[in-house]
Coordinates of C-alpha atoms in Angstrom, one line a residue:
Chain A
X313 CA -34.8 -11.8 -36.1
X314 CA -31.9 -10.9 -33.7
X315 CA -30.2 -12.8 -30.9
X316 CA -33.1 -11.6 -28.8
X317 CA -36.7 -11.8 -29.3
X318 CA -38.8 -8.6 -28.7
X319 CA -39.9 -9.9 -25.5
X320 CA -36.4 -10.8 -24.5
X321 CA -34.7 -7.7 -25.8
X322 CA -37.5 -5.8 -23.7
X323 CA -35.9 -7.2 -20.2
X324 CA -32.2 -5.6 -21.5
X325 CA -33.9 -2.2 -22.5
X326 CA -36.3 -1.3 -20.5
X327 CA -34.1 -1.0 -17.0
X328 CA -32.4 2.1 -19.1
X329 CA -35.1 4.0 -20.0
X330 CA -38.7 3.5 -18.3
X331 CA -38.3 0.8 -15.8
X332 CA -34.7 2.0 -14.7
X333 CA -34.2 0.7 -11.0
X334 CA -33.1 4.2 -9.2
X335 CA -35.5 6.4 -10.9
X336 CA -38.7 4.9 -11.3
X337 CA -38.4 1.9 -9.5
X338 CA -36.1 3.7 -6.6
X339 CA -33.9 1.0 -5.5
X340 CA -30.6 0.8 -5.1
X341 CA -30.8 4.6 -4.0
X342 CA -28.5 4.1 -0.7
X343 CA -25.5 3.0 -2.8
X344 CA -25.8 5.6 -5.6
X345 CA -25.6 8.5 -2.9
X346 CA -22.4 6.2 -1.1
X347 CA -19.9 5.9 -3.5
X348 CA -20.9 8.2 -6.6
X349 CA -18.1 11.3 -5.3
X350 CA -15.7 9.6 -7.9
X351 CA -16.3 8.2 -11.7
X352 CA -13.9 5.6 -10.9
X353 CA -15.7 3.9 -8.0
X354 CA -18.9 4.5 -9.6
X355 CA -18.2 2.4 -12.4
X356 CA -16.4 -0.6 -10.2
X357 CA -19.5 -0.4 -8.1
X358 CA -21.2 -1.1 -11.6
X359 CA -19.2 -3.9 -12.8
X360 CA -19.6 -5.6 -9.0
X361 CA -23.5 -5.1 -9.6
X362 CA -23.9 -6.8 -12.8
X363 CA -21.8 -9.7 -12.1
X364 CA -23.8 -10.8 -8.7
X365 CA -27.0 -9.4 -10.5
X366 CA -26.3 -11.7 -13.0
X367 CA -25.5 -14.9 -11.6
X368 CA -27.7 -13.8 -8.6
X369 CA -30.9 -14.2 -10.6
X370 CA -29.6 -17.1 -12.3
X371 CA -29.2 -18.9 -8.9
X372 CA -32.6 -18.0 -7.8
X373 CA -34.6 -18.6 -10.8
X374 CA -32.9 -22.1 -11.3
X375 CA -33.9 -23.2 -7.2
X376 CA -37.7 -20.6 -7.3
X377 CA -39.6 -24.3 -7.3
X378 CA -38.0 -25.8 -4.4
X379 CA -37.5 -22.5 -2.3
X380 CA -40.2 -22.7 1.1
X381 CA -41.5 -19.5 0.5
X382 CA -41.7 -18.8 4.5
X383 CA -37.6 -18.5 4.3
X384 CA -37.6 -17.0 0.9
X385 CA -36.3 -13.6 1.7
X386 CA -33.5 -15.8 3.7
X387 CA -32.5 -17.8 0.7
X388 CA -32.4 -14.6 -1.2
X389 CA -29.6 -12.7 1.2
X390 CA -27.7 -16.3 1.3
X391 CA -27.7 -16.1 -2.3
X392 CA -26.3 -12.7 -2.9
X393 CA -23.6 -12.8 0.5
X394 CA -22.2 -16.4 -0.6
X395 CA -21.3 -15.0 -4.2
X396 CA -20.3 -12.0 -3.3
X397 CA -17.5 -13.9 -0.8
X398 CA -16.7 -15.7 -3.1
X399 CA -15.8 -13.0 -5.2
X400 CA -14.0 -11.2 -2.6
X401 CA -12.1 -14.7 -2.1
X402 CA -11.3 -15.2 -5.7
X403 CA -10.2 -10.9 -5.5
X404 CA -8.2 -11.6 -2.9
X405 CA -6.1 -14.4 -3.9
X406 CA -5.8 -13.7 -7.4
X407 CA -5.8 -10.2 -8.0
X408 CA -4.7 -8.7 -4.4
X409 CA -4.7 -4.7 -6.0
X410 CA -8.2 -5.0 -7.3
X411 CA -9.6 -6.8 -3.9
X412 CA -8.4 -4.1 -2.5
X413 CA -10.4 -1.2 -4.1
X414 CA -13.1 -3.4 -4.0
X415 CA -13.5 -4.1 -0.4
X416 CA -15.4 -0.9 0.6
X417 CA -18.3 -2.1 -1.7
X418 CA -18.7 -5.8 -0.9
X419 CA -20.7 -4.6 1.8
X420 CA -22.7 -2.2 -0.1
X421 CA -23.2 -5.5 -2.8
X422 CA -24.8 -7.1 -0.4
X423 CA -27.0 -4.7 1.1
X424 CA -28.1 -3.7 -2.4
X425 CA -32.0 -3.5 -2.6
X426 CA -31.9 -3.7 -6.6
X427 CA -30.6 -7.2 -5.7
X428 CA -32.9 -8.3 -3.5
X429 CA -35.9 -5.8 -5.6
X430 CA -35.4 -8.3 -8.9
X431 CA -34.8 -12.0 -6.7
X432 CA -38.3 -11.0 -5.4
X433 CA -40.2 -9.3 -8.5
X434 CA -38.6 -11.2 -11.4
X435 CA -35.9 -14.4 -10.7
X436 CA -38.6 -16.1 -8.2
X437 CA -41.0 -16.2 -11.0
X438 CA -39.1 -16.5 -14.5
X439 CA -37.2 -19.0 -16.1
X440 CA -33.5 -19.3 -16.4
X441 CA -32.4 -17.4 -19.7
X442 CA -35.3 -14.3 -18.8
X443 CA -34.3 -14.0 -15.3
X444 CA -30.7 -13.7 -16.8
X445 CA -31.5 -11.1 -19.1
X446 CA -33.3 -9.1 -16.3
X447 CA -30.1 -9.0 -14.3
X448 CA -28.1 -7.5 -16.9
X449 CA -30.5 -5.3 -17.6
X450 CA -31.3 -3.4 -14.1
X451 CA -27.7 -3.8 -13.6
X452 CA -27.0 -1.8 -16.3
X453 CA -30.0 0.8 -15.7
X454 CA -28.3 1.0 -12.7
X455 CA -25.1 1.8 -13.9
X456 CA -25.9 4.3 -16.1
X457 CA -27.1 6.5 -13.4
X458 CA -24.5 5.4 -11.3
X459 CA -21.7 6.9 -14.2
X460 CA -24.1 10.1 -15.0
X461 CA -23.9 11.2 -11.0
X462 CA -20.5 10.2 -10.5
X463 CA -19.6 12.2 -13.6
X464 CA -20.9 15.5 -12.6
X465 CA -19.8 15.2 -9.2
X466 CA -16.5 14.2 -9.7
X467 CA -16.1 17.0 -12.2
X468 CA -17.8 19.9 -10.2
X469 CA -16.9 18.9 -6.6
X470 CA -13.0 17.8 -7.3
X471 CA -12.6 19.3 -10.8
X472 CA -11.4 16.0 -12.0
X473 CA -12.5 12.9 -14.6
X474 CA -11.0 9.7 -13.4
X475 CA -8.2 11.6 -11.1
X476 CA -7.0 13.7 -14.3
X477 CA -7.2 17.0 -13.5
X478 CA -9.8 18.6 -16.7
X479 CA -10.1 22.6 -14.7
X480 CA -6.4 22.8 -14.7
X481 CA -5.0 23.1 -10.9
X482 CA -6.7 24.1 -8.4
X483 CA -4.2 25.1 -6.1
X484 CA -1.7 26.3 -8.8
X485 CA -4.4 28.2 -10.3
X486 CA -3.8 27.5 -13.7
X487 CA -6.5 26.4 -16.5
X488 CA -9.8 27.1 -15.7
X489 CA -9.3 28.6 -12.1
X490 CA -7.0 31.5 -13.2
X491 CA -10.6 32.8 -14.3
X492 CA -11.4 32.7 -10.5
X493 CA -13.7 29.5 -10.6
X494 CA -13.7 27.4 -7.4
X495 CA -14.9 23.5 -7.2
X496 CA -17.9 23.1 -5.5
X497 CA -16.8 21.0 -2.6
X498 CA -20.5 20.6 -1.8
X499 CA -20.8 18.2 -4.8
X500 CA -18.5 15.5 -2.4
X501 CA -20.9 15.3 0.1
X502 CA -23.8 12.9 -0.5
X503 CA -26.8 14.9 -0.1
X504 CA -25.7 16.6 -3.2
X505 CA -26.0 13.0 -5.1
X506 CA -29.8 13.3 -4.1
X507 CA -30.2 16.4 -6.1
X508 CA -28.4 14.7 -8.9
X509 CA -30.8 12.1 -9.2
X510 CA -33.7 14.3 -8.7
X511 CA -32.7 15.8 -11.8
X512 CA -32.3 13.1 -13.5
X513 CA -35.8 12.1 -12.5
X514 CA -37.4 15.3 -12.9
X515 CA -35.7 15.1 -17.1
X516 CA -36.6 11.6 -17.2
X517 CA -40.6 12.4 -16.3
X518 CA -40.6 15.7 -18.5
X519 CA -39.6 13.6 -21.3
X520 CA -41.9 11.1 -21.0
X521 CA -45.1 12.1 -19.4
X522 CA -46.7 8.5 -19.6
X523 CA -44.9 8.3 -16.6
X524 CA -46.1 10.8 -14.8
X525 CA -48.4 9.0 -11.8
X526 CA -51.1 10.7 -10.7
Chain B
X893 CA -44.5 -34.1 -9.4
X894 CA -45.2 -31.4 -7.2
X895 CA -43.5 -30.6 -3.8
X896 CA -45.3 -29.2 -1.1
X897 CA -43.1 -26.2 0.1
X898 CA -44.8 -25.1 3.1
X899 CA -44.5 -27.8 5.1
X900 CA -42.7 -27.3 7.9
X901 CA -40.6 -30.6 8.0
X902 CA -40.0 -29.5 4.5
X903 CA -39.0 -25.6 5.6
X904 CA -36.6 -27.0 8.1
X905 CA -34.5 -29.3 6.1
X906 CA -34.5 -27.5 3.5
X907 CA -32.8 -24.8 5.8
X908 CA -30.3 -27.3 7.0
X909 CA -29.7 -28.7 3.5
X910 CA -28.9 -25.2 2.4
X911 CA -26.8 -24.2 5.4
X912 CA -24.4 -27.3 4.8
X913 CA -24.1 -26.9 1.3
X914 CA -23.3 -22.9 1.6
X915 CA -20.9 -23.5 4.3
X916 CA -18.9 -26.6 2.8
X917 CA -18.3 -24.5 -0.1
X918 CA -17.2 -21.4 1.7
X919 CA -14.7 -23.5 3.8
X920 CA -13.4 -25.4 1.0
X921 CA -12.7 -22.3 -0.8
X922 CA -12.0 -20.4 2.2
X923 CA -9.2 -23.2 3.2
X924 CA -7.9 -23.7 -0.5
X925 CA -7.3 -20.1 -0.9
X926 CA -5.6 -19.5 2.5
X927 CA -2.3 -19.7 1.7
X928 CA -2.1 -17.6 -1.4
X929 CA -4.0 -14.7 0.4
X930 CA -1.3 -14.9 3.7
X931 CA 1.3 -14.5 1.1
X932 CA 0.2 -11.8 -0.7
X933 CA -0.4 -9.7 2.6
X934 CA 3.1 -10.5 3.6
X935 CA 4.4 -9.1 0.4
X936 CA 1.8 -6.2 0.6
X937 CA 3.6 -5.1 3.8
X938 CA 7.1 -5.3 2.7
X939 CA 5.7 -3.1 0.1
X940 CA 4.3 -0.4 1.8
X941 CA 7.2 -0.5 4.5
X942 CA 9.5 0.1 1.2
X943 CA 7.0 2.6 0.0
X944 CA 7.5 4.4 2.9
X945 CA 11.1 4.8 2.9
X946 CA 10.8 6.0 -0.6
X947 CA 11.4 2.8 -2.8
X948 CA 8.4 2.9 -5.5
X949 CA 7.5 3.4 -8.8
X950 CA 5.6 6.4 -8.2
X951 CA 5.1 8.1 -12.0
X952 CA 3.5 11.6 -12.2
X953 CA 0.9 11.5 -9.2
X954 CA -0.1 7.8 -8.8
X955 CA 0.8 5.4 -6.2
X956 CA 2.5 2.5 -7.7
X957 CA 4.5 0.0 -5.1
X958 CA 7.6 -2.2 -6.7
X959 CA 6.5 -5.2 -8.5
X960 CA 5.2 -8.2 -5.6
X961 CA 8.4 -10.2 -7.7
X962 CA 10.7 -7.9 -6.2
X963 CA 9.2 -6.7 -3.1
X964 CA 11.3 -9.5 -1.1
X965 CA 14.8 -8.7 -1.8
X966 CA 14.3 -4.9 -2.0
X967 CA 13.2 -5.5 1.4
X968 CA 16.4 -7.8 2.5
X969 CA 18.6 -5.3 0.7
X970 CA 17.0 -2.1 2.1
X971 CA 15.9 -3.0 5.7
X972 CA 19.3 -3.7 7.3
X973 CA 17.5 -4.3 11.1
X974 CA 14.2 -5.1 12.9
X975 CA 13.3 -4.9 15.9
X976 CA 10.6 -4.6 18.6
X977 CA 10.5 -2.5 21.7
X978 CA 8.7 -4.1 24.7
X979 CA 8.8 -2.5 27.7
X980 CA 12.6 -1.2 28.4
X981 CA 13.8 -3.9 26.4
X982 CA 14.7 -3.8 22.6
X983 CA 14.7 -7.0 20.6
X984 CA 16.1 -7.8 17.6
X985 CA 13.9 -10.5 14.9
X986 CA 14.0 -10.9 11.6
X987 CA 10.1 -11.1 11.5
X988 CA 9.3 -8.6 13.6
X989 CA 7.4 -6.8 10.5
X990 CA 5.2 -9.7 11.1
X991 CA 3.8 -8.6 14.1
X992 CA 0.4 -7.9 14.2
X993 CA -0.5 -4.1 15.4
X994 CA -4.4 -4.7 15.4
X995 CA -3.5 -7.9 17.7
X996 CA -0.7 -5.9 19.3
X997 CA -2.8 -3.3 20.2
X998 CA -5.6 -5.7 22.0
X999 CA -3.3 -7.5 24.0
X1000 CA -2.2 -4.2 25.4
X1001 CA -5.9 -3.7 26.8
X1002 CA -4.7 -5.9 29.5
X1003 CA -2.2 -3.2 31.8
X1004 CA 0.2 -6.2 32.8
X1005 CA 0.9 -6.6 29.3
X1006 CA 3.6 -4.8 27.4
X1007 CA 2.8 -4.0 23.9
X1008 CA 5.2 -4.6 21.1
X1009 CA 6.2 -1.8 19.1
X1010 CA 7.9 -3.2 16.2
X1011 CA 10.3 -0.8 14.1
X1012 CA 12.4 -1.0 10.9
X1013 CA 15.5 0.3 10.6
X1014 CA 16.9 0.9 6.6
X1015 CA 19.4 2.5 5.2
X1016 CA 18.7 4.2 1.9
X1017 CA 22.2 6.3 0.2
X1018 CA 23.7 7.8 3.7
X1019 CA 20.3 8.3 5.2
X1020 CA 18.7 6.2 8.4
X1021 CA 15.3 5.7 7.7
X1022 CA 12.6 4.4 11.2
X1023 CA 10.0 3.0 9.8
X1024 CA 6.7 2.5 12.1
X1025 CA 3.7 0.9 11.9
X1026 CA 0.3 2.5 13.5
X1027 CA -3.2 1.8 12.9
X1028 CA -6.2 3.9 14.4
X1029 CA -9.9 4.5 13.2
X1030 CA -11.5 5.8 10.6
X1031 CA -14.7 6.6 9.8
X1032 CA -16.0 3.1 9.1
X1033 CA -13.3 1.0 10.0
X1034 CA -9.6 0.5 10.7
X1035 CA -7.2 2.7 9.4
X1036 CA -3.1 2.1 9.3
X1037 CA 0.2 3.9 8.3
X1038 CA 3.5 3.0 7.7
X1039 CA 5.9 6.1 9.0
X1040 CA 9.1 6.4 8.6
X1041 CA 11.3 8.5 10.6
X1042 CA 15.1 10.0 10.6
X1043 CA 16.7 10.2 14.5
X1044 CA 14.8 13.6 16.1
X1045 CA 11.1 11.9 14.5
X1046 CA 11.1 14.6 11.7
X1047 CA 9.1 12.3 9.0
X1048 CA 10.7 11.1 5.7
X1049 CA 8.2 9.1 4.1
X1050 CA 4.7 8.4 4.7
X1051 CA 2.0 5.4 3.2
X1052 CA -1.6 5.7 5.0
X1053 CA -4.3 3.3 3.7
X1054 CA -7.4 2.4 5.0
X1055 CA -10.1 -0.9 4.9
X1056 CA -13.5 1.0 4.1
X1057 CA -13.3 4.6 4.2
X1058 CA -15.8 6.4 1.7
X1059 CA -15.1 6.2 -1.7
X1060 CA -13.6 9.6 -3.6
X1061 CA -13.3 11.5 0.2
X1062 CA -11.6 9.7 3.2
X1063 CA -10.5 6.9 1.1
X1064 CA -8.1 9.3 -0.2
X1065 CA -5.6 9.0 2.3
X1066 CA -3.7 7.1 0.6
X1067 CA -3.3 9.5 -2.8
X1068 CA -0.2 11.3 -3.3
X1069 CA -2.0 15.1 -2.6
X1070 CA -2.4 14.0 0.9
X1071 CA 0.5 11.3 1.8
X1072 CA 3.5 13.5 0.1
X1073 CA 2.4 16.6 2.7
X1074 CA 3.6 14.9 5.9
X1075 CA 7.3 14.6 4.6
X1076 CA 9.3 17.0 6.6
X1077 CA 6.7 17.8 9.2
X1078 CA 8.4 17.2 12.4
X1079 CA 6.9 15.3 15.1
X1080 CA 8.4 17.0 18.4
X1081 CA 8.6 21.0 18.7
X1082 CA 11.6 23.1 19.6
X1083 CA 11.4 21.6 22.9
X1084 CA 12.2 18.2 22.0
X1085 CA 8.0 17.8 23.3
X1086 CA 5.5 15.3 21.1
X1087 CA 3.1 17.1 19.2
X1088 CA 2.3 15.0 17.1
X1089 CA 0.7 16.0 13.4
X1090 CA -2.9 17.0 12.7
X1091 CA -5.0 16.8 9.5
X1092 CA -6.3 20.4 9.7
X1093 CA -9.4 22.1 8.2
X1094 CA -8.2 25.8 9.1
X1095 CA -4.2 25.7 8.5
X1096 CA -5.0 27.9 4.9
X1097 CA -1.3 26.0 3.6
X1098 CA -2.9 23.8 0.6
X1099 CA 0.4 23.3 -0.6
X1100 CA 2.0 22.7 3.0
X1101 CA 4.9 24.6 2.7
X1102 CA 5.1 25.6 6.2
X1103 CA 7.0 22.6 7.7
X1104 CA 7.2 23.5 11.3
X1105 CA 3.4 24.4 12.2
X1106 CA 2.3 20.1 12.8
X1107 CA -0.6 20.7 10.5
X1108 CA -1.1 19.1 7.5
X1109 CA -3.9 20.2 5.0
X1110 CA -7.2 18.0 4.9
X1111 CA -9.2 16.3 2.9
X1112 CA -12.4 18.2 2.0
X1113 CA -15.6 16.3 3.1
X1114 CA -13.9 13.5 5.3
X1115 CA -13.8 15.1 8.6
X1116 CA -13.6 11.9 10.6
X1117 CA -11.1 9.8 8.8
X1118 CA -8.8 12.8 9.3
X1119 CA -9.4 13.2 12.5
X1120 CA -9.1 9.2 12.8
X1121 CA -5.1 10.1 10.9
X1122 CA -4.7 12.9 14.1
X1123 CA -5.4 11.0 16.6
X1124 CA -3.5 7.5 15.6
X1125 CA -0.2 9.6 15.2
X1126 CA -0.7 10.8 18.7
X1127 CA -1.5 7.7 20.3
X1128 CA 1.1 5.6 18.5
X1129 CA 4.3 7.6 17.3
X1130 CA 4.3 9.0 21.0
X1131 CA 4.9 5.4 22.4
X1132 CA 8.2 5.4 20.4
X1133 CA 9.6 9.0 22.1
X1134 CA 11.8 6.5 24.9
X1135 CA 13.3 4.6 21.7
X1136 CA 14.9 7.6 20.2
X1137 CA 15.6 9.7 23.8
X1138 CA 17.8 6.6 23.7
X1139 CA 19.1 7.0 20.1
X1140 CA 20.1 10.1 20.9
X1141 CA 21.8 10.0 23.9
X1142 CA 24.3 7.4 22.2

């Protein structure tokens, strides 16, 4: 046997297939429209997520017995704001370039409903090393949609991969546009990040019909 | 042994408990870290003035500022005066570039106070650069520039940057594609009037090779944060017209 049991290895796995936080469980949703019109930030949104995911859960599941649960919901947004200033402290102090980029989506961190979605279903109610695993693992569900939206928008809105020009130039009209194709500034704004995920869902649920509701 | 939770004595102090613990360690890291961070904005600010004046290691089509190491005495060595305008009167400080434009521009709120507008004067080869700091609103929050200037406000360098515009679209004020187009735009028309500069949607010059229109191409999909570059180039490079009516006349 593995590092993980089955049980254990189930919490990792299933967040990136079919119990994946923005498409079945459809949390998080805000963010991943927000900040998905670039891989770049996409992917630092990510990181940000699984570390206060992370130790997030931790935190919770380690205090779930002595939490009154009239103030629970309070203890919860505490929780994720003290960490995430903390980080943001840390950021700033230490490594003053990355605070920087970062700063946009502390906000978002905190208002994160994945965060909040797994203190609530999971942390409150698991042990330390579970709750743990279940952070990493919606964190990463999360970010694999995150990277699969950014990705196509990046590409068909701005014609670009992390800022490096893939169509050729645009305005130059070498590469790709000398054929006469445009970008699709449409893919920038955010409602197009909704029909992203909608087709992400709408493969997801062709693929697996079990999850089909009915 | 088992406590009960839902007491409310129990709710209470448990809310207390949690507030002093939360907020101890907050301030003490807060407090510890204070120092460090002041620093590093000082240095951030003698980098983007320097940026502005065109001292960087920009490669290709990044943004890349001088090394924090260095920022200090290419900022002795380039900036040979500082000064602030207040009123008629035009002061000379060595600190000036620590003035605070956000408190600057609060203060001013009150009509029997007069701002101050503080400028940078370097010298780079034979040219005089006038470097000024501005900050207006975006679309979420604040957003600031460093400008810099040569004596008839035609603009020689530019560095914009923002606290929390959207990632990928207003952010990107401060990417090359949209900072490198305001060199050479002018500020006043034939006239010697303010125009002022404005991100446009409709000036069909992606490459911004007309100079003398006062339009600079925008950003697609960030309406508001260029509008928010339009309107704090108006409302702050104007108050600097007496300054170089002055210059000029010497």
């Amino acid at each position: 046997m593995g590092l993980l049991s089955k049980r254990d290895s189930k919490l990792i796995l299933d967040p990136l297939s079919d119990n994946n936080p923005i498409t079945i469980q459809v949390l998080g949703i805000c963010s991943a429209l927000a900040i998905t019109a670039e891989l770049e930030a996409s992917v630092v949104m990510s990181i940000a997520v699984l570390f206060v995911m992370g130790i997030g859960n931790v935190v919770i599941s380690l205090i779930r017995n002595i939490v009154p649960s009239r103030i629970k919901i309070i203890v919860q947004l505490i929780v994720i704001a003290t960490l995430v200033i903390i980080v943001d402290l840390v950021l700033k102090a230490y490594a003053y370039e990355l605070s920087k980029t970062l700063s946009v989506f502390v906000g978002l961190i905190i208002t994160n409903c994945i965060i909040m979605g797994r203190f609530e279903a999971f942390a409150l109610a698991n042990g330390l090393w579970r709750s743990f695993l279940d952070g990493i693992g919606n964190a990463f569900g999360y970010a694999v949609i995150l990277v699969i939206v950014g990705f196509f928008r990046e590409l068909l809105g701005a014609g670009t991969l992390w800022g490096y020009p893939v169509f050729g130039d645009a305005i130059d009209k070498t590469g790709l546009y000398a054929w006469g194709y445009e970008n699709n500034g449409f893919m920038l704004l955010s409602p197009m990040a909704l029909i992203v995920v909608g087709i992400i869902i709408w493969i997801q649920r062709s693929k697996s019909t079990h999850l089909i509701e009915d | 042994m088992a406590i009960n939770t839902d007491k409310n004595s129990y709710t209470i102090l448990f809310a207390i408990g949690m507030v002093i613990i939360v907020g101890t360690l907050l301030a003490a890291i807060d407090s510890s870290l204070k120092e460090k961070i002041k620093t590093n904005k000082i240095l951030e600010k003698q980098q983007n003035i320097l940026y502005a004046i065109g001292i960087n290691n920009n490669e290709g089509n990044s943004v890349s500022f001088v090394s924090t190491d260095q920022a200090p005495s290419l900022f002795e060595e380039y900036i040979v005066s500082q000064i602030y305008i207040q009123g008629d009167k035009i002061v000379e400080d060595d600190e000036a570039y620590l003035i605070e434009v956000k408190k600057e521009k609060a203060l001013a709120k009150d009509p029997t106070y007069d701002r101050r507008l503080p400028l940078f004067i370097a010298q780079r080869d034979s040219v005089r650069y006038y470097v000024a700091p501005i900050r207006g609103k975006g679309l979420w929050d604040a957003i600031w520039a460093y400008i810099a200037m040569d004596e008839n406000m035609m603009i020689l360098g530019a560095y914009f940057d923002h606290k929390a515009e959207t990632p990928g679209l207003g952010a990107n004020i401060n990417q090359r594609f949209f900072m490198d187009d305001f060199i050479g735009e002018k500020l006043l028309d034939q006239n010697e009037n303010f125009k002022g500069i404005k991100v446009s949607k409709t000036n069909l010059d992606p490459r911004n090779e007309i100079k003398d229109d006062h339009e600079v191409d925008a950003i697609a999909g960030s309406t508001i944060t260029g509008d928010g570059v339009s309107s704090m180039i108006k409302s702050d490079l104007r108050l600097y017209i007496p300054y170089f009516k002055k210059l000029k006349q010497n």
